[in-house]
Amino acid sequence: MSQSSPHLEFTRRYLQALEAGTTGEALAAFFHPEVRQHEHPNRLTPQGTTRDLAGLLASAERGLKAVSAQRYEVTSALCVGDTVAVEAEWSATLRVPVGNLPAGGTMRASLGMFFTFRDGRIVSQRNYDCFQPF
């Protein structure tokens, strides 16, 4: 197990790109063409969902309409072979109200994210998002 690796550094750059609002081709560069993201059930996505590359890119665009800023604070990370596990605290400033949070309010979640790499890019991302009450 390692706390430093090329895959882990790539994952950190990916999270920084999300924080910066990166979309389109610049965001697509982080993903293998066959990528699948599995978002397990949570308060925002009660049934969970699976996204391919087009779905991930569309989700990033939708996210920009909902939040004006977001931050991923990585609290722990491990790399084993081609898999990276990240625990992070996420926060976002809302552009629109969500539940009892007003526009301009802050939404927070504790995240467990698991990434698998192929050919140096993310081919699988599994999210376990635990949102604070809203």
Coordinates of C-alpha atoms in Angstrom, one line a residue:
M1 CA 0.0 0.0 0.0
S2 CA 1.2 3.5 -0.7
Q3 CA 0.1 7.0 0.2
S4 CA 2.0 8.4 -2.8
S5 CA 1.9 7.1 -6.3
P6 CA 1.3 8.4 -9.9
H7 CA -2.3 7.3 -9.7
L8 CA -2.9 9.1 -6.4
E9 CA -1.3 12.3 -7.7
F10 CA -3.5 12.0 -10.8
T11 CA -6.6 11.6 -8.6
R12 CA -5.6 14.7 -6.6
R13 CA -5.2 16.7 -9.9
Y14 CA -8.7 15.4 -11.0
L15 CA -10.3 16.6 -7.7
Q16 CA -8.5 20.0 -8.2
A17 CA -10.0 20.1 -11.7
L18 CA -13.4 19.5 -10.3
E19 CA -12.9 22.3 -7.8
A20 CA -11.9 24.6 -10.6
G21 CA -15.1 23.9 -12.6
T22 CA -13.3 22.1 -15.4
T23 CA -15.7 20.6 -18.0
G24 CA -15.6 19.3 -21.5
E25 CA -12.5 17.9 -23.1
A26 CA -10.3 19.1 -20.3
L27 CA -12.3 17.0 -17.9
A28 CA -12.6 14.1 -20.3
A29 CA -8.7 13.9 -20.4
F30 CA -8.9 12.4 -16.9
F31 CA -11.0 9.4 -18.0
H32 CA -10.4 6.3 -20.0
P33 CA -13.0 6.2 -22.9
E34 CA -14.7 3.1 -21.2
V35 CA -15.1 4.8 -17.8
R36 CA -18.0 4.0 -15.6
Q37 CA -18.9 6.0 -12.5
H38 CA -21.2 4.3 -10.0
E39 CA -22.8 6.7 -7.5
H40 CA -24.3 4.6 -4.7
P41 CA -27.7 5.7 -3.3
N42 CA -27.7 8.9 -1.3
R43 CA -29.9 11.8 -0.5
L44 CA -29.5 13.5 -3.9
T45 CA -29.6 10.3 -5.9
P46 CA -31.8 7.9 -3.9
Q47 CA -31.7 5.1 -6.4
G48 CA -28.0 5.6 -7.2
T49 CA -26.9 5.8 -10.8
T50 CA -24.2 4.7 -13.3
R51 CA -22.7 7.1 -15.7
D52 CA -20.5 6.7 -18.8
L53 CA -18.1 9.3 -20.1
A54 CA -20.9 11.4 -21.7
G55 CA -22.9 11.1 -18.5
L56 CA -20.0 12.3 -16.4
L57 CA -19.3 15.3 -18.6
A58 CA -23.0 16.2 -18.6
S59 CA -23.2 15.9 -14.8
A60 CA -20.2 18.2 -14.5
E61 CA -22.0 20.8 -16.6
R62 CA -25.2 20.5 -14.5
G63 CA -23.1 20.8 -11.4
L64 CA -21.9 24.2 -12.5
K65 CA -25.5 25.4 -12.6
A66 CA -26.1 24.2 -9.1
V67 CA -22.9 25.3 -7.3
S68 CA -20.7 28.3 -7.6
A69 CA -17.7 26.8 -5.9
Q70 CA -16.8 23.4 -4.4
R71 CA -13.9 22.0 -2.4
Y72 CA -12.6 18.5 -1.8
E73 CA -10.5 18.2 1.3
V74 CA -8.8 14.8 1.2
T75 CA -8.5 13.4 4.7
S76 CA -7.0 10.0 3.8
A77 CA -5.9 8.2 0.6
L78 CA -4.4 4.8 -0.2
C79 CA -3.1 3.3 -3.5
V80 CA -2.9 -0.4 -4.1
G81 CA -1.9 -1.3 -7.6
D82 CA -4.3 0.3 -10.0
T83 CA -6.8 1.3 -7.3
V84 CA -6.9 4.5 -5.3
A85 CA -9.2 4.9 -2.3
V86 CA -9.9 8.5 -1.1
E87 CA -11.8 9.7 1.9
A88 CA -12.7 13.4 1.6
E89 CA -14.8 16.2 3.0
W90 CA -16.7 18.0 0.3
S91 CA -18.3 21.4 0.5
A92 CA -20.1 23.5 -2.1
T93 CA -21.6 27.0 -2.2
L94 CA -25.1 26.7 -3.7
R95 CA -26.3 28.8 -6.6
V96 CA -29.8 27.5 -6.0
P97 CA -31.7 26.4 -2.9
V98 CA -31.6 22.7 -2.0
G99 CA -33.9 21.4 0.8
N100 CA -33.6 23.8 3.6
L101 CA -30.3 25.3 2.3
P102 CA -30.7 28.7 0.6
A103 CA -28.9 29.9 -2.5
G104 CA -25.5 31.0 -1.2
G105 CA -25.6 28.3 1.5
T106 CA -23.1 25.6 1.9
M107 CA -23.8 21.9 1.3
R108 CA -21.5 19.4 2.9
A109 CA -20.8 15.7 2.5
S110 CA -18.3 13.0 3.6
L111 CA -17.2 11.0 0.6
G112 CA -15.7 7.6 0.0
M113 CA -14.3 7.4 -3.5
F114 CA -12.7 4.5 -5.2
F115 CA -10.9 4.8 -8.5
T116 CA -9.5 2.1 -10.8
F117 CA -7.0 3.1 -13.5
R118 CA -6.4 1.7 -17.0
D119 CA -3.8 3.1 -19.3
G120 CA -3.0 5.9 -16.9
R121 CA -6.6 7.2 -16.7
I122 CA -9.7 6.6 -14.6
V123 CA -11.7 3.7 -15.9
S124 CA -13.9 3.2 -12.8
Q125 CA -15.1 5.6 -10.1
R126 CA -17.3 4.4 -7.2
N127 CA -18.8 7.1 -4.9
Y128 CA -20.3 6.7 -1.5
D129 CA -21.6 10.2 -0.7
C130 CA -22.9 10.8 2.8
F131 CA -24.6 14.3 2.9
Q132 CA -25.1 16.3 6.0
P133 CA -28.8 17.1 6.5
F134 CA -30.3 19.6 4.1

